Amino acid sequence: MDIVVMKRTLQLLMSLLILFFAACDTNSGNGEIEPHYFEFAHEDGKTSYRFVAKTSDPGVIDKVEKQLQLPFEQRNLHINGDIERGNGGYNEGWSWKFTPGHWDMVEMSVEVCDGRPQMVEDDLDYWVDQVGYFCPWSARVLREVNR
């Protein structure tokens, strides 16, 4: 086979691969990943709480999706991150939310940020202004929420 023909064939194949991967892109077209919303369950003895967190961070999305592949009782990571006032229109029933892009899934956190979602709600100024973040050790991801 002629070297020129081989080069052109290779260029064509590379162009096709680039087009293929561009067509498979899950981004919104502006270079950003669409936000994902995840519902978390926090069981505290006889009380059960639910809250929703939003992220576009691919690393966090990957961690959460891996947790969702496990049976609920085997999920071992909890949410840890900055919180702020307002529910963002998705953390319904609460007057706070995890700051999008500023939370992660972790195995361990310091005790100062552990608590129940209702504790944050009841003393919002303390949690937002002084602690600044929330890491409910008992919270586990429950499901992805469609928005």
Short mmCIF file of N, CA and C in Angstrom, two decimals, residues 6-99:
data_model
loop_
_atom_site.label_atom_id
_atom_site.label_comp_id
_atom_site.label_asym_id
_atom_site.label_seq_id
_atom_site.Cartn_x
_atom_site.Cartn_y
_atom_site.Cartn_z
N MET A 6 -1.92 5.36 2.96
CA MET A 6 -1.97 4.96 4.37
C MET A 6 -2.15 6.17 5.27
N LYS A 7 -1.45 7.27 4.97
CA LYS A 7 -1.57 8.48 5.78
C LYS A 7 -2.98 9.04 5.69
N ARG A 8 -3.54 9.07 4.49
CA ARG A 8 -4.89 9.61 4.32
C ARG A 8 -5.92 8.73 5.01
N THR A 9 -5.71 7.42 4.94
CA THR A 9 -6.62 6.49 5.62
C THR A 9 -6.55 6.71 7.13
N LEU A 10 -5.35 6.88 7.65
CA LEU A 10 -5.17 7.13 9.07
C LEU A 10 -5.82 8.45 9.48
N GLN A 11 -5.66 9.49 8.66
CA GLN A 11 -6.28 10.78 8.95
C GLN A 11 -7.80 10.66 8.96
N LEU A 12 -8.33 9.92 8.02
CA LEU A 12 -9.78 9.71 7.96
C LEU A 12 -10.27 8.97 9.20
N LEU A 13 -9.56 7.93 9.60
CA LEU A 13 -9.94 7.18 10.80
C LEU A 13 -9.89 8.06 12.04
N MET A 14 -8.86 8.87 12.17
CA MET A 14 -8.74 9.77 13.32
C MET A 14 -9.88 10.77 13.33
N SER A 15 -10.23 11.31 12.18
CA SER A 15 -11.34 12.26 12.09
C SER A 15 -12.65 11.60 12.50
N LEU A 16 -12.85 10.37 12.05
CA LEU A 16 -14.07 9.64 12.42
C LEU A 16 -14.13 9.37 13.92
N LEU A 17 -13.00 9.03 14.52
CA LEU A 17 -12.96 8.80 15.96
C LEU A 17 -13.28 10.07 16.74
N ILE A 18 -12.73 11.18 16.30
CA ILE A 18 -13.01 12.46 16.96
C ILE A 18 -14.50 12.78 16.87
N LEU A 19 -15.08 12.60 15.69
CA LEU A 19 -16.51 12.85 15.53
C LEU A 19 -17.34 11.92 16.40
N PHE A 20 -16.94 10.66 16.49
CA PHE A 20 -17.66 9.69 17.31
C PHE A 20 -17.66 10.11 18.77
N PHE A 21 -16.48 10.45 19.30
CA PHE A 21 -16.41 10.82 20.71
C PHE A 21 -17.09 12.16 20.98
N ALA A 22 -17.07 13.06 20.04
CA ALA A 22 -17.79 14.32 20.20
C ALA A 22 -19.29 14.09 20.25
N ALA A 23 -19.78 13.14 19.48
CA ALA A 23 -21.21 12.82 19.48
C ALA A 23 -21.63 12.15 20.77
N CYS A 24 -20.71 11.48 21.44
CA CYS A 24 -21.01 10.79 22.70
C CYS A 24 -20.86 11.71 23.90
N ASP A 25 -20.49 12.93 23.72
CA ASP A 25 -20.27 13.88 24.80
C ASP A 25 -21.54 14.08 25.60
N THR A 26 -21.44 13.98 26.95
CA THR A 26 -22.60 14.18 27.82
C THR A 26 -22.68 15.59 28.37
N ASN A 27 -21.80 16.45 27.93
CA ASN A 27 -21.83 17.83 28.41
C ASN A 27 -22.97 18.59 27.77
N SER A 28 -23.26 19.73 28.35
CA SER A 28 -24.37 20.54 27.88
C SER A 28 -24.03 21.37 26.65
N GLY A 29 -22.82 21.25 26.15
CA GLY A 29 -22.42 22.00 24.97
C GLY A 29 -21.57 23.20 25.30
N ASN A 30 -21.55 23.60 26.56
CA ASN A 30 -20.75 24.75 26.95
C ASN A 30 -19.54 24.33 27.77
N GLY A 31 -19.20 23.04 27.73
CA GLY A 31 -18.04 22.55 28.46
C GLY A 31 -18.34 22.15 29.89
N GLU A 32 -19.55 22.37 30.35
CA GLU A 32 -19.92 22.02 31.71
C GLU A 32 -20.80 20.78 31.72
N ILE A 33 -20.64 19.98 32.75
CA ILE A 33 -21.46 18.79 32.92
C ILE A 33 -22.80 19.22 33.51
N GLU A 34 -23.86 18.62 33.00
CA GLU A 34 -25.19 18.91 33.53
C GLU A 34 -25.24 18.56 35.02
N PRO A 35 -25.94 19.34 35.82
CA PRO A 35 -26.02 19.03 37.25
C PRO A 35 -26.77 17.73 37.52
N HIS A 36 -26.31 17.03 38.53
CA HIS A 36 -26.97 15.82 39.02
C HIS A 36 -27.50 16.13 40.41
N TYR A 37 -28.65 15.57 40.73
CA TYR A 37 -29.28 15.77 42.03
C TYR A 37 -29.39 14.41 42.71
N PHE A 38 -28.94 14.34 43.96
CA PHE A 38 -28.96 13.08 44.68
C PHE A 38 -29.71 13.25 46.00
N GLU A 39 -30.58 12.30 46.28
CA GLU A 39 -31.31 12.30 47.55
C GLU A 39 -30.53 11.45 48.55
N PHE A 40 -30.41 11.97 49.75
CA PHE A 40 -29.73 11.28 50.83
C PHE A 40 -30.72 10.93 51.93
N ALA A 41 -30.48 9.80 52.57
CA ALA A 41 -31.29 9.36 53.71
C ALA A 41 -30.42 9.43 54.96
N HIS A 42 -30.99 10.00 56.01
CA HIS A 42 -30.30 10.07 57.29
C HIS A 42 -31.23 9.45 58.33
N GLU A 43 -30.85 8.29 58.82
CA GLU A 43 -31.65 7.57 59.81
C GLU A 43 -31.05 7.85 61.18
N ASP A 44 -31.91 8.27 62.10
CA ASP A 44 -31.45 8.60 63.44
C ASP A 44 -32.39 7.94 64.45
N GLY A 45 -32.16 6.68 64.71
CA GLY A 45 -33.04 5.96 65.62
C GLY A 45 -34.42 5.83 65.03
N LYS A 46 -35.37 6.55 65.59
CA LYS A 46 -36.75 6.46 65.09
C LYS A 46 -37.12 7.57 64.11
N THR A 47 -36.20 8.48 63.84
CA THR A 47 -36.49 9.59 62.93
C THR A 47 -35.71 9.41 61.63
N SER A 48 -36.39 9.65 60.52
CA SER A 48 -35.77 9.53 59.20
C SER A 48 -35.83 10.89 58.50
N TYR A 49 -34.72 11.32 57.97
CA TYR A 49 -34.64 12.59 57.26
C TYR A 49 -34.24 12.33 55.81
N ARG A 50 -34.67 13.21 54.92
CA ARG A 50 -34.27 13.16 53.51
C ARG A 50 -33.85 14.57 53.10
N PHE A 51 -32.80 14.65 52.30
CA PHE A 51 -32.39 15.93 51.73
C PHE A 51 -31.75 15.66 50.38
N VAL A 52 -31.66 16.70 49.56
CA VAL A 52 -31.13 16.58 48.20
C VAL A 52 -29.92 17.50 48.05
N ALA A 53 -28.89 16.99 47.39
CA ALA A 53 -27.70 17.78 47.09
C ALA A 53 -27.46 17.76 45.58
N LYS A 54 -26.89 18.85 45.10
CA LYS A 54 -26.67 19.04 43.66
C LYS A 54 -25.16 19.13 43.39
N THR A 55 -24.72 18.54 42.28
CA THR A 55 -23.32 18.67 41.89
C THR A 55 -23.16 18.50 40.38
N SER A 56 -22.12 19.13 39.86
CA SER A 56 -21.69 18.93 38.47
C SER A 56 -20.26 18.40 38.44
N ASP A 57 -19.72 18.09 39.61
CA ASP A 57 -18.34 17.62 39.73
C ASP A 57 -18.26 16.16 39.28
N PRO A 58 -17.52 15.87 38.19
CA PRO A 58 -17.47 14.49 37.68
C PRO A 58 -16.92 13.48 38.68
N GLY A 59 -15.96 13.89 39.50
CA GLY A 59 -15.41 12.98 40.51
C GLY A 59 -16.43 12.62 41.57
N VAL A 60 -17.19 13.60 42.01
CA VAL A 60 -18.23 13.36 43.02
C VAL A 60 -19.35 12.51 42.41
N ILE A 61 -19.75 12.84 41.20
CA ILE A 61 -20.80 12.06 40.52
C ILE A 61 -20.38 10.60 40.42
N ASP A 62 -19.13 10.37 40.08
CA ASP A 62 -18.62 9.00 39.96
C ASP A 62 -18.68 8.27 41.31
N LYS A 63 -18.26 8.95 42.39
CA LYS A 63 -18.31 8.33 43.72
C LYS A 63 -19.75 7.99 44.11
N VAL A 64 -20.67 8.93 43.87
CA VAL A 64 -22.06 8.69 44.23
C VAL A 64 -22.64 7.53 43.42
N GLU A 65 -22.36 7.51 42.13
CA GLU A 65 -22.90 6.43 41.29
C GLU A 65 -22.35 5.07 41.71
N LYS A 66 -21.09 5.02 42.14
CA LYS A 66 -20.52 3.76 42.63
C LYS A 66 -21.22 3.33 43.92
N GLN A 67 -21.54 4.29 44.78
CA GLN A 67 -22.26 3.96 46.01
C GLN A 67 -23.66 3.42 45.68
N LEU A 68 -24.29 4.00 44.68
CA LEU A 68 -25.65 3.57 44.31
C LEU A 68 -25.67 2.16 43.72
N GLN A 69 -24.54 1.67 43.26
CA GLN A 69 -24.48 0.30 42.74
C GLN A 69 -24.45 -0.73 43.87
N LEU A 70 -24.14 -0.28 45.08
CA LEU A 70 -24.08 -1.18 46.23
C LEU A 70 -25.45 -1.28 46.90
N PRO A 71 -25.73 -2.40 47.57
CA PRO A 71 -26.94 -2.44 48.40
C PRO A 71 -26.85 -1.32 49.45
N PHE A 72 -27.99 -0.77 49.84
CA PHE A 72 -28.00 0.39 50.74
C PHE A 72 -27.17 0.16 51.99
N GLU A 73 -27.31 -1.01 52.59
CA GLU A 73 -26.60 -1.28 53.85
C GLU A 73 -25.08 -1.41 53.68
N GLN A 74 -24.61 -1.50 52.44
CA GLN A 74 -23.16 -1.59 52.19
C GLN A 74 -22.55 -0.25 51.78
N ARG A 75 -23.36 0.76 51.64
CA ARG A 75 -22.85 2.09 51.26
C ARG A 75 -22.11 2.67 52.46
N ASN A 76 -20.86 3.05 52.26
CA ASN A 76 -20.02 3.44 53.38
C ASN A 76 -19.52 4.88 53.32
N LEU A 77 -19.95 5.65 52.35
CA LEU A 77 -19.53 7.04 52.25
C LEU A 77 -20.66 7.97 52.66
N HIS A 78 -20.31 9.06 53.31
CA HIS A 78 -21.31 10.08 53.65
C HIS A 78 -20.93 11.41 53.00
N ILE A 79 -21.89 12.28 52.92
CA ILE A 79 -21.69 13.59 52.32
C ILE A 79 -20.97 14.51 53.31
N ASN A 80 -20.09 15.36 52.80
CA ASN A 80 -19.37 16.32 53.62
C ASN A 80 -19.11 17.54 52.75
N GLY A 81 -19.58 18.70 53.21
CA GLY A 81 -19.31 19.89 52.42
C GLY A 81 -19.90 21.16 52.98
N ASP A 82 -19.60 22.24 52.28
CA ASP A 82 -20.10 23.56 52.66
C ASP A 82 -21.61 23.60 52.53
N ILE A 83 -22.24 24.35 53.44
CA ILE A 83 -23.68 24.57 53.36
C ILE A 83 -23.96 26.07 53.30
N GLU A 84 -25.14 26.39 52.78
CA GLU A 84 -25.54 27.79 52.67
C GLU A 84 -27.05 27.90 52.83
N ARG A 85 -27.50 29.11 53.02
CA ARG A 85 -28.93 29.37 53.18
C ARG A 85 -29.66 29.17 51.86
N GLY A 86 -30.94 28.83 51.96
CA GLY A 86 -31.78 28.64 50.79
C GLY A 86 -31.77 27.19 50.35
N ASN A 87 -32.88 26.75 49.77
CA ASN A 87 -32.96 25.34 49.36
C ASN A 87 -32.64 25.14 47.88
N GLY A 88 -32.35 26.22 47.16
CA GLY A 88 -31.97 26.11 45.76
C GLY A 88 -33.08 25.65 44.84
N GLY A 89 -34.29 25.50 45.39
CA GLY A 89 -35.41 25.01 44.59
C GLY A 89 -35.44 23.50 44.46
N TYR A 90 -34.51 22.80 45.09
CA TYR A 90 -34.46 21.34 44.98
C TYR A 90 -34.37 20.64 46.34
N ASN A 91 -33.89 21.31 47.37
CA ASN A 91 -33.80 20.69 48.70
C ASN A 91 -35.06 21.06 49.49
N GLU A 92 -36.16 20.59 48.97
CA GLU A 92 -37.48 20.98 49.48
C GLU A 92 -37.68 20.57 50.94
N GLY A 93 -38.33 21.46 51.68
CA GLY A 93 -38.60 21.21 53.08
C GLY A 93 -37.50 21.72 54.01
N TRP A 94 -36.43 22.22 53.44
CA TRP A 94 -35.31 22.74 54.23
C TRP A 94 -35.00 24.17 53.80
N SER A 95 -34.42 24.94 54.69
CA SER A 95 -34.03 26.32 54.35
C SER A 95 -32.52 26.43 54.15
N TRP A 96 -31.89 25.32 53.84
CA TRP A 96 -30.45 25.25 53.60
C TRP A 96 -30.18 24.23 52.49
N LYS A 97 -28.95 24.26 52.02
CA LYS A 97 -28.52 23.27 51.01
C LYS A 97 -27.01 23.13 51.07
N PHE A 98 -26.51 22.01 50.55
CA PHE A 98 -25.08 21.88 50.33
C PHE A 98 -24.72 22.77 49.15
N THR A 99 -23.62 23.50 49.26
CA THR A 99 -23.19 24.38 48.19
C THR A 99 -22.74 23.54 47.00
#
